[in-house]
Tab-separated table of N, CA and C in Angstrom:
chain	number	residue	atom	x	y	z
A	11	PRO	N	121.547	-45.162	-180.097
A	11	PRO	CA	121.455	-44.207	-181.203
A	11	PRO	C	120.433	-43.099	-180.941
A	12	ILE	N	119.326	-43.426	-180.250
A	12	ILE	CA	118.304	-42.413	-179.988
A	12	ILE	C	118.855	-41.338	-179.055
A	13	LEU	N	119.550	-41.741	-178.000
A	13	LEU	CA	120.102	-40.766	-177.068
A	13	LEU	C	121.185	-39.933	-177.737
A	14	GLN	N	121.997	-40.564	-178.571
A	14	GLN	CA	123.042	-39.827	-179.277
A	14	GLN	C	122.434	-38.794	-180.214
A	15	ALA	N	121.333	-39.129	-180.866
A	15	ALA	CA	120.659	-38.187	-181.764
A	15	ALA	C	120.151	-36.976	-180.996
A	16	ALA	N	119.849	-37.152	-179.727
A	16	ALA	CA	119.384	-36.050	-178.884
A	16	ALA	C	120.546	-35.388	-178.140
A	17	SER	N	121.778	-35.730	-178.537
A	17	SER	CA	122.998	-35.190	-177.922
A	17	SER	C	123.110	-35.524	-176.439
A	18	LEU	N	122.651	-36.723	-176.074
A	18	LEU	CA	122.754	-37.191	-174.694
A	18	LEU	C	123.691	-38.389	-174.633
A	19	GLN	N	124.405	-38.509	-173.535
A	19	GLN	CA	125.251	-39.674	-173.312
A	19	GLN	C	124.404	-40.774	-172.696
A	20	GLY	N	124.618	-41.998	-173.097
A	20	GLY	CA	123.839	-43.096	-172.547
A	20	GLY	C	124.558	-43.781	-171.408
A	21	SER	N	123.915	-43.864	-170.245
A	21	SER	CA	124.465	-44.557	-169.094
A	21	SER	C	123.302	-44.944	-168.185
A	22	LEU	N	123.245	-46.204	-167.811
A	22	LEU	CA	122.175	-46.662	-166.926
A	22	LEU	C	122.455	-46.181	-165.508
A	23	ILE	N	121.523	-45.426	-164.961
A	23	ILE	CA	121.659	-44.889	-163.607
A	23	ILE	C	120.788	-45.669	-162.629
A	24	LEU	N	119.568	-45.979	-163.057
A	24	LEU	CA	118.598	-46.621	-162.180
A	24	LEU	C	117.665	-47.459	-163.031
A	25	GLN	N	117.234	-48.580	-162.499
A	25	GLN	CA	116.255	-49.387	-163.207
A	25	GLN	C	115.191	-49.845	-162.222
A	26	GLY	N	114.021	-50.119	-162.748
A	26	GLY	CA	112.941	-50.545	-161.875
A	26	GLY	C	111.751	-50.983	-162.684
A	27	CYS	N	110.683	-51.272	-161.989
A	27	CYS	CA	109.458	-51.728	-162.622
A	27	CYS	C	108.285	-51.005	-161.967
A	28	VAL	N	107.408	-50.463	-162.805
A	28	VAL	CA	106.216	-49.792	-162.298
A	28	VAL	C	105.022	-50.711	-162.539
A	29	VAL	N	104.266	-50.977	-161.496
A	29	VAL	CA	103.103	-51.854	-161.590
A	29	VAL	C	101.868	-51.065	-161.180
A	30	SER	N	100.849	-51.130	-162.014
A	30	SER	CA	99.576	-50.485	-161.697
A	30	SER	C	98.524	-51.583	-161.584
A	31	LEU	N	98.214	-51.970	-160.370
A	31	LEU	CA	97.255	-53.050	-160.143
A	31	LEU	C	95.829	-52.591	-160.415
A	32	SER	N	94.973	-53.516	-160.748
A	32	SER	CA	93.569	-53.211	-160.971
A	32	SER	C	92.999	-52.521	-159.734
A	33	GLY	N	92.302	-51.430	-159.946
A	33	GLY	CA	91.736	-50.672	-158.836
A	33	GLY	C	92.642	-49.567	-158.319
A	34	SER	N	93.855	-49.466	-158.879
A	34	SER	CA	94.770	-48.405	-158.447
A	34	SER	C	94.226	-47.042	-158.826
A	35	GLY	N	94.417	-46.066	-157.944
A	35	GLY	CA	94.008	-44.692	-158.221
A	35	GLY	C	95.113	-43.934	-158.930
A	36	PRO	N	94.875	-42.655	-159.196
A	36	PRO	CA	95.894	-41.855	-159.875
A	36	PRO	C	97.060	-41.519	-158.951
A	37	GLN	N	98.239	-41.408	-159.521
A	37	GLN	CA	99.398	-40.926	-158.773
A	37	GLN	C	99.296	-39.410	-158.640
A	38	HIS	N	100.090	-38.857	-157.755
A	38	HIS	CA	100.218	-37.402	-157.697
A	38	HIS	C	101.103	-36.959	-158.870
A	39	ILE	N	100.921	-35.748	-159.316
A	39	ILE	CA	101.741	-35.214	-160.395
A	39	ILE	C	103.138	-34.975	-159.841
A	40	HIS	N	104.151	-35.443	-160.567
A	40	HIS	CA	105.521	-35.346	-160.067
A	40	HIS	C	106.530	-35.348	-161.214
A	41	THR	N	107.767	-35.059	-160.865
A	41	THR	CA	108.897	-35.263	-161.757
A	41	THR	C	109.736	-36.362	-161.116
A	42	ASP	N	110.689	-36.872	-161.862
A	42	ASP	CA	111.594	-37.855	-161.280
A	42	ASP	C	112.911	-37.226	-160.868
A	43	GLY	N	113.040	-35.929	-161.080
A	43	GLY	CA	114.225	-35.186	-160.676
A	43	GLY	C	114.301	-33.881	-161.428
A	44	PHE	N	115.301	-33.074	-161.100
A	44	PHE	CA	115.418	-31.758	-161.723
A	44	PHE	C	116.761	-31.553	-162.411
A	45	ASN	N	117.563	-32.592	-162.535
A	45	ASN	CA	118.842	-32.463	-163.227
A	45	ASN	C	118.652	-32.623	-164.721
A	46	GLU	N	119.295	-31.763	-165.471
A	46	GLU	CA	119.208	-31.804	-166.922
A	46	GLU	C	120.012	-32.980	-167.481
A	47	GLY	N	119.560	-33.536	-168.604
A	47	GLY	CA	120.328	-34.548	-169.309
A	47	GLY	C	119.956	-35.985	-168.991
A	48	PHE	N	118.928	-36.206	-168.172
A	48	PHE	CA	118.484	-37.558	-167.861
A	48	PHE	C	117.210	-37.878	-168.640
A	49	VAL	N	117.084	-39.129	-169.058
A	49	VAL	CA	115.941	-39.560	-169.856
A	49	VAL	C	115.329	-40.796	-169.212
A	50	ASN	N	114.007	-40.776	-169.033
A	50	ASN	CA	113.284	-41.965	-168.573
A	50	ASN	C	112.902	-42.810	-169.779
A	51	THR	N	112.948	-44.093	-169.607
A	51	THR	CA	112.574	-45.039	-170.658
A	51	THR	C	111.511	-45.963	-170.111
A	52	PHE	N	110.346	-45.986	-170.740
A	52	PHE	CA	109.278	-46.920	-170.380
A	52	PHE	C	109.097	-47.884	-171.540
A	53	VAL	N	108.958	-49.153	-171.212
A	53	VAL	CA	108.594	-50.178	-172.193
A	53	VAL	C	107.456	-50.991	-171.570
A	54	PRO	N	106.208	-50.697	-171.936
A	54	PRO	CA	105.089	-51.418	-171.330
A	54	PRO	C	105.066	-52.891	-171.743
A	55	LEU	N	104.774	-53.740	-170.781
A	55	LEU	CA	104.718	-55.190	-171.035
A	55	LEU	C	103.330	-55.649	-171.436
A	56	VAL	N	102.356	-54.734	-171.371
A	56	VAL	CA	100.983	-55.002	-171.816
A	56	VAL	C	100.534	-53.817	-172.659
A	57	ASP	N	99.505	-54.021	-173.483
A	57	ASP	CA	98.918	-52.893	-174.197
A	57	ASP	C	98.405	-51.888	-173.173
A	58	VAL	N	98.668	-50.624	-173.396
A	58	VAL	CA	98.239	-49.580	-172.462
A	58	VAL	C	97.135	-48.756	-173.110
A	59	ASP	N	95.991	-48.698	-172.428
A	59	ASP	CA	94.886	-47.859	-172.897
A	59	ASP	C	94.301	-47.114	-171.702
A	60	ALA	N	93.262	-46.348	-171.935
A	60	ALA	CA	92.689	-45.496	-170.885
A	60	ALA	C	92.197	-46.293	-169.679
A	61	SER	N	91.905	-47.580	-169.858
A	61	SER	CA	91.342	-48.362	-168.754
A	61	SER	C	92.379	-48.940	-167.803
A	62	ASN	N	93.639	-49.034	-168.221
A	62	ASN	CA	94.600	-49.723	-167.349
A	62	ASN	C	95.764	-48.853	-166.872
A	63	GLY	N	95.529	-47.560	-166.776
A	63	GLY	CA	96.490	-46.699	-166.100
A	63	GLY	C	97.635	-46.191	-166.943
A	64	PRO	N	97.347	-45.504	-168.055
A	64	PRO	CA	98.451	-44.931	-168.830
A	64	PRO	C	99.137	-43.816	-168.042
A	65	THR	N	100.313	-43.430	-168.479
A	65	THR	CA	101.013	-42.309	-167.868
A	65	THR	C	100.568	-41.024	-168.559
A	66	GLU	N	100.238	-40.035	-167.745
A	66	GLU	CA	99.802	-38.738	-168.252
A	66	GLU	C	100.990	-37.771	-168.162
A	67	PHE	N	101.266	-37.063	-169.261
A	67	PHE	CA	102.418	-36.168	-169.356
A	67	PHE	C	101.968	-34.727	-169.586
A	68	TRP	N	102.647	-33.782	-168.954
A	68	TRP	CA	102.449	-32.353	-169.200
A	68	TRP	C	103.604	-31.901	-170.085
A	69	LEU	N	103.350	-31.901	-171.392
A	69	LEU	CA	104.393	-31.589	-172.354
A	69	LEU	C	104.935	-30.175	-172.138
A	70	GLY	N	106.236	-30.060	-172.152
A	70	GLY	CA	106.892	-28.769	-171.965
A	70	GLY	C	107.090	-28.364	-170.525
A	71	SER	N	106.529	-29.109	-169.578
A	71	SER	CA	106.627	-28.699	-168.167
A	71	SER	C	108.070	-28.736	-167.660
A	72	HIS	N	108.947	-29.495	-168.284
A	72	HIS	CA	110.349	-29.525	-167.868
A	72	HIS	C	111.065	-28.223	-168.242
A	73	ARG	N	110.494	-27.459	-169.141
A	73	ARG	CA	111.094	-26.191	-169.562
A	73	ARG	C	110.448	-24.993	-168.867
A	74	ASN	N	109.192	-25.137	-168.481
A	74	ASN	CA	108.417	-24.001	-167.982
A	74	ASN	C	108.256	-23.978	-166.476
A	75	CYS	N	108.902	-24.868	-165.779
A	75	CYS	CA	108.619	-25.035	-164.363
A	75	CYS	C	109.913	-25.048	-163.562
A	76	SER	N	109.994	-24.190	-162.570
A	76	SER	CA	111.135	-24.215	-161.666
A	76	SER	C	110.779	-25.065	-160.455
A	77	PRO	N	111.721	-25.887	-159.978
A	77	PRO	CA	111.402	-26.723	-158.815
A	77	PRO	C	111.192	-25.880	-157.564
A	78	THR	N	110.291	-26.339	-156.727
A	78	THR	CA	110.059	-25.706	-155.434
A	78	THR	C	110.644	-26.621	-154.364
A	79	VAL	N	110.569	-26.179	-153.140
A	79	VAL	CA	111.144	-26.953	-152.039
A	79	VAL	C	110.563	-28.357	-151.983
A	80	ASP	N	109.264	-28.501	-152.253
A	80	ASP	CA	108.629	-29.820	-152.172
A	80	ASP	C	108.607	-30.529	-153.534
A	81	ALA	N	109.410	-30.032	-154.496
A	81	ALA	CA	109.554	-30.652	-155.820
A	81	ALA	C	108.288	-30.621	-156.653
A	82	ASN	N	107.383	-29.715	-156.311
A	82	ASN	CA	106.174	-29.546	-157.111
A	82	ASN	C	106.301	-28.304	-157.973
A	83	CYS	N	105.516	-28.273	-159.014
A	83	CYS	CA	105.483	-27.144	-159.925
A	83	CYS	C	104.325	-26.241	-159.525
A	84	ASP	N	104.462	-24.962	-159.808
A	84	ASP	CA	103.351	-24.033	-159.615
A	84	ASP	C	102.178	-24.549	-160.442
A	85	PRO	N	101.042	-24.849	-159.820
A	85	PRO	CA	99.903	-25.425	-160.550
A	85	PRO	C	99.454	-24.593	-161.750
A	86	SER	N	99.646	-23.280	-161.699
A	86	SER	CA	99.222	-22.451	-162.830
A	86	SER	C	100.023	-22.777	-164.082
A	87	VAL	N	101.267	-23.206	-163.923
A	87	VAL	CA	102.083	-23.597	-165.084
A	87	VAL	C	101.497	-24.850	-165.724
A	88	LEU	N	101.098	-25.802	-164.905
A	88	LEU	CA	100.532	-27.039	-165.440
A	88	LEU	C	99.155	-26.811	-166.042
A	89	GLN	N	98.391	-25.873	-165.480
A	89	GLN	CA	97.045	-25.601	-165.996
A	89	GLN	C	97.083	-24.971	-167.380
A	90	SER	N	98.210	-24.361	-167.740
A	90	SER	CA	98.310	-23.740	-169.057
A	90	SER	C	98.665	-24.756	-170.137
A	91	SER	N	98.863	-25.991	-169.759
A	91	SER	CA	99.232	-27.041	-170.705
A	91	SER	C	98.217	-28.180	-170.629
A	92	GLN	N	97.808	-28.687	-171.760
A	92	GLN	CA	96.873	-29.817	-171.804
A	92	GLN	C	97.664	-31.114	-171.664
A	93	PRO	N	97.408	-31.921	-170.639
A	93	PRO	CA	98.148	-33.175	-170.502
A	93	PRO	C	97.751	-34.186	-171.585
A	94	VAL	N	98.662	-35.086	-171.878
A	94	VAL	CA	98.394	-36.170	-172.822
A	94	VAL	C	98.707	-37.497	-172.137
A	95	ALA	N	97.926	-38.512	-172.468
A	95	ALA	CA	98.118	-39.856	-171.915
A	95	ALA	C	98.093	-40.835	-173.090
A	96	PRO	N	99.241	-41.076	-173.703
A	96	PRO	CA	99.257	-41.924	-174.892
A	96	PRO	C	98.850	-43.365	-174.603
A	97	GLU	N	98.061	-43.907	-175.514
A	97	GLU	CA	97.715	-45.328	-175.482
A	97	GLU	C	98.663	-46.014	-176.458
A	98	VAL	N	99.392	-47.008	-175.960
A	98	VAL	CA	100.446	-47.619	-176.775
A	98	VAL	C	100.397	-49.145	-176.672
A	99	PRO	N	100.815	-49.833	-177.715
A	99	PRO	CA	100.869	-51.290	-177.648
A	99	PRO	C	102.069	-51.760	-176.819
A	100	ARG	N	101.951	-52.941	-176.258
A	100	ARG	CA	103.068	-53.503	-175.470
A	100	ARG	C	104.334	-53.509	-176.322
A	101	GLY	N	105.444	-53.332	-175.640
A	101	GLY	CA	106.729	-53.311	-176.325
A	101	GLY	C	107.100	-51.966	-176.926
A	102	SER	N	106.212	-50.985	-176.817
A	102	SER	CA	106.517	-49.646	-177.334
A	102	SER	C	107.621	-49.005	-176.495
A	103	LEU	N	108.299	-48.061	-177.086
A	103	LEU	CA	109.347	-47.324	-176.384
A	103	LEU	C	108.854	-45.908	-176.121
A	104	ILE	N	108.801	-45.527	-174.849
A	104	ILE	CA	108.410	-44.182	-174.455
A	104	ILE	C	109.615	-43.548	-173.771
A	105	LEU	N	110.107	-42.461	-174.333
A	105	LEU	CA	111.234	-41.727	-173.767
A	105	LEU	C	110.754	-40.340	-173.368
A	106	PHE	N	111.172	-39.876	-172.198
A	106	PHE	CA	110.822	-38.512	-171.810
A	106	PHE	C	111.854	-37.955	-170.839
A	107	ASP	N	111.971	-36.656	-170.866
A	107	ASP	CA	112.901	-35.942	-169.998
A	107	ASP	C	112.554	-36.216	-168.538
A	108	TYR	N	113.558	-36.521	-167.761
A	108	TYR	CA	113.448	-36.826	-166.332
A	108	TYR	C	112.687	-35.747	-165.567
A	109	ARG	N	112.762	-34.496	-166.056
A	109	ARG	CA	112.163	-33.342	-165.368
A	109	ARG	C	110.703	-33.118	-165.740
A	110	LEU	N	110.209	-33.868	-166.714
A	110	LEU	CA	108.840	-33.680	-167.190
A	110	LEU	C	107.823	-34.081	-166.124
A	111	HIS	N	106.825	-33.255	-165.886
A	111	HIS	CA	105.770	-33.603	-164.924
A	111	HIS	C	104.870	-34.672	-165.526
A	112	HIS	N	104.556	-35.660	-164.721
A	112	HIS	CA	103.758	-36.788	-165.183
A	112	HIS	C	103.117	-37.484	-163.989
A	113	ARG	N	102.213	-38.394	-164.297
A	113	ARG	CA	101.601	-39.233	-163.250
A	113	ARG	C	100.971	-40.436	-163.914
A	114	GLY	N	100.842	-41.510	-163.157
A	114	GLY	CA	100.091	-42.676	-163.592
A	114	GLY	C	98.616	-42.424	-163.349
A	115	LEU	N	97.793	-42.786	-164.322
A	115	LEU	CA	96.345	-42.646	-164.182
A	115	LEU	C	95.744	-43.914	-163.599
A	116	PRO	N	94.497	-43.883	-163.162
A	116	PRO	CA	93.876	-45.054	-162.525
A	116	PRO	C	93.822	-46.276	-163.444
A	117	ASN	N	93.980	-47.426	-162.834
A	117	ASN	CA	93.764	-48.707	-163.519
A	117	ASN	C	92.412	-49.210	-163.034
A	118	VAL	N	91.404	-49.045	-163.880
A	118	VAL	CA	90.029	-49.352	-163.449
A	118	VAL	C	89.605	-50.763	-163.679
């Protein structure tokens, strides 16, 4: 129902598990692709807070950024946006556009 409300068709393309071990550093800023109409779904299995590696998102970067050869965004586009790293309880549903720039933060 959530995808339908956003006028998207639901179809599982890829599944996986992201693990951030204690002591992990930050990921590089990236997208998961540049095709329109794909949605990432995260469901954390533990409470996520600033200490255990939340995902940091650059809101709007999927609209303001054209892909380059190395799939990175012009850094000036990202600098004009304040990133957010939501702290969420386990079992929460996080949905975001596949093209949105994001990264995992350190798990200290």
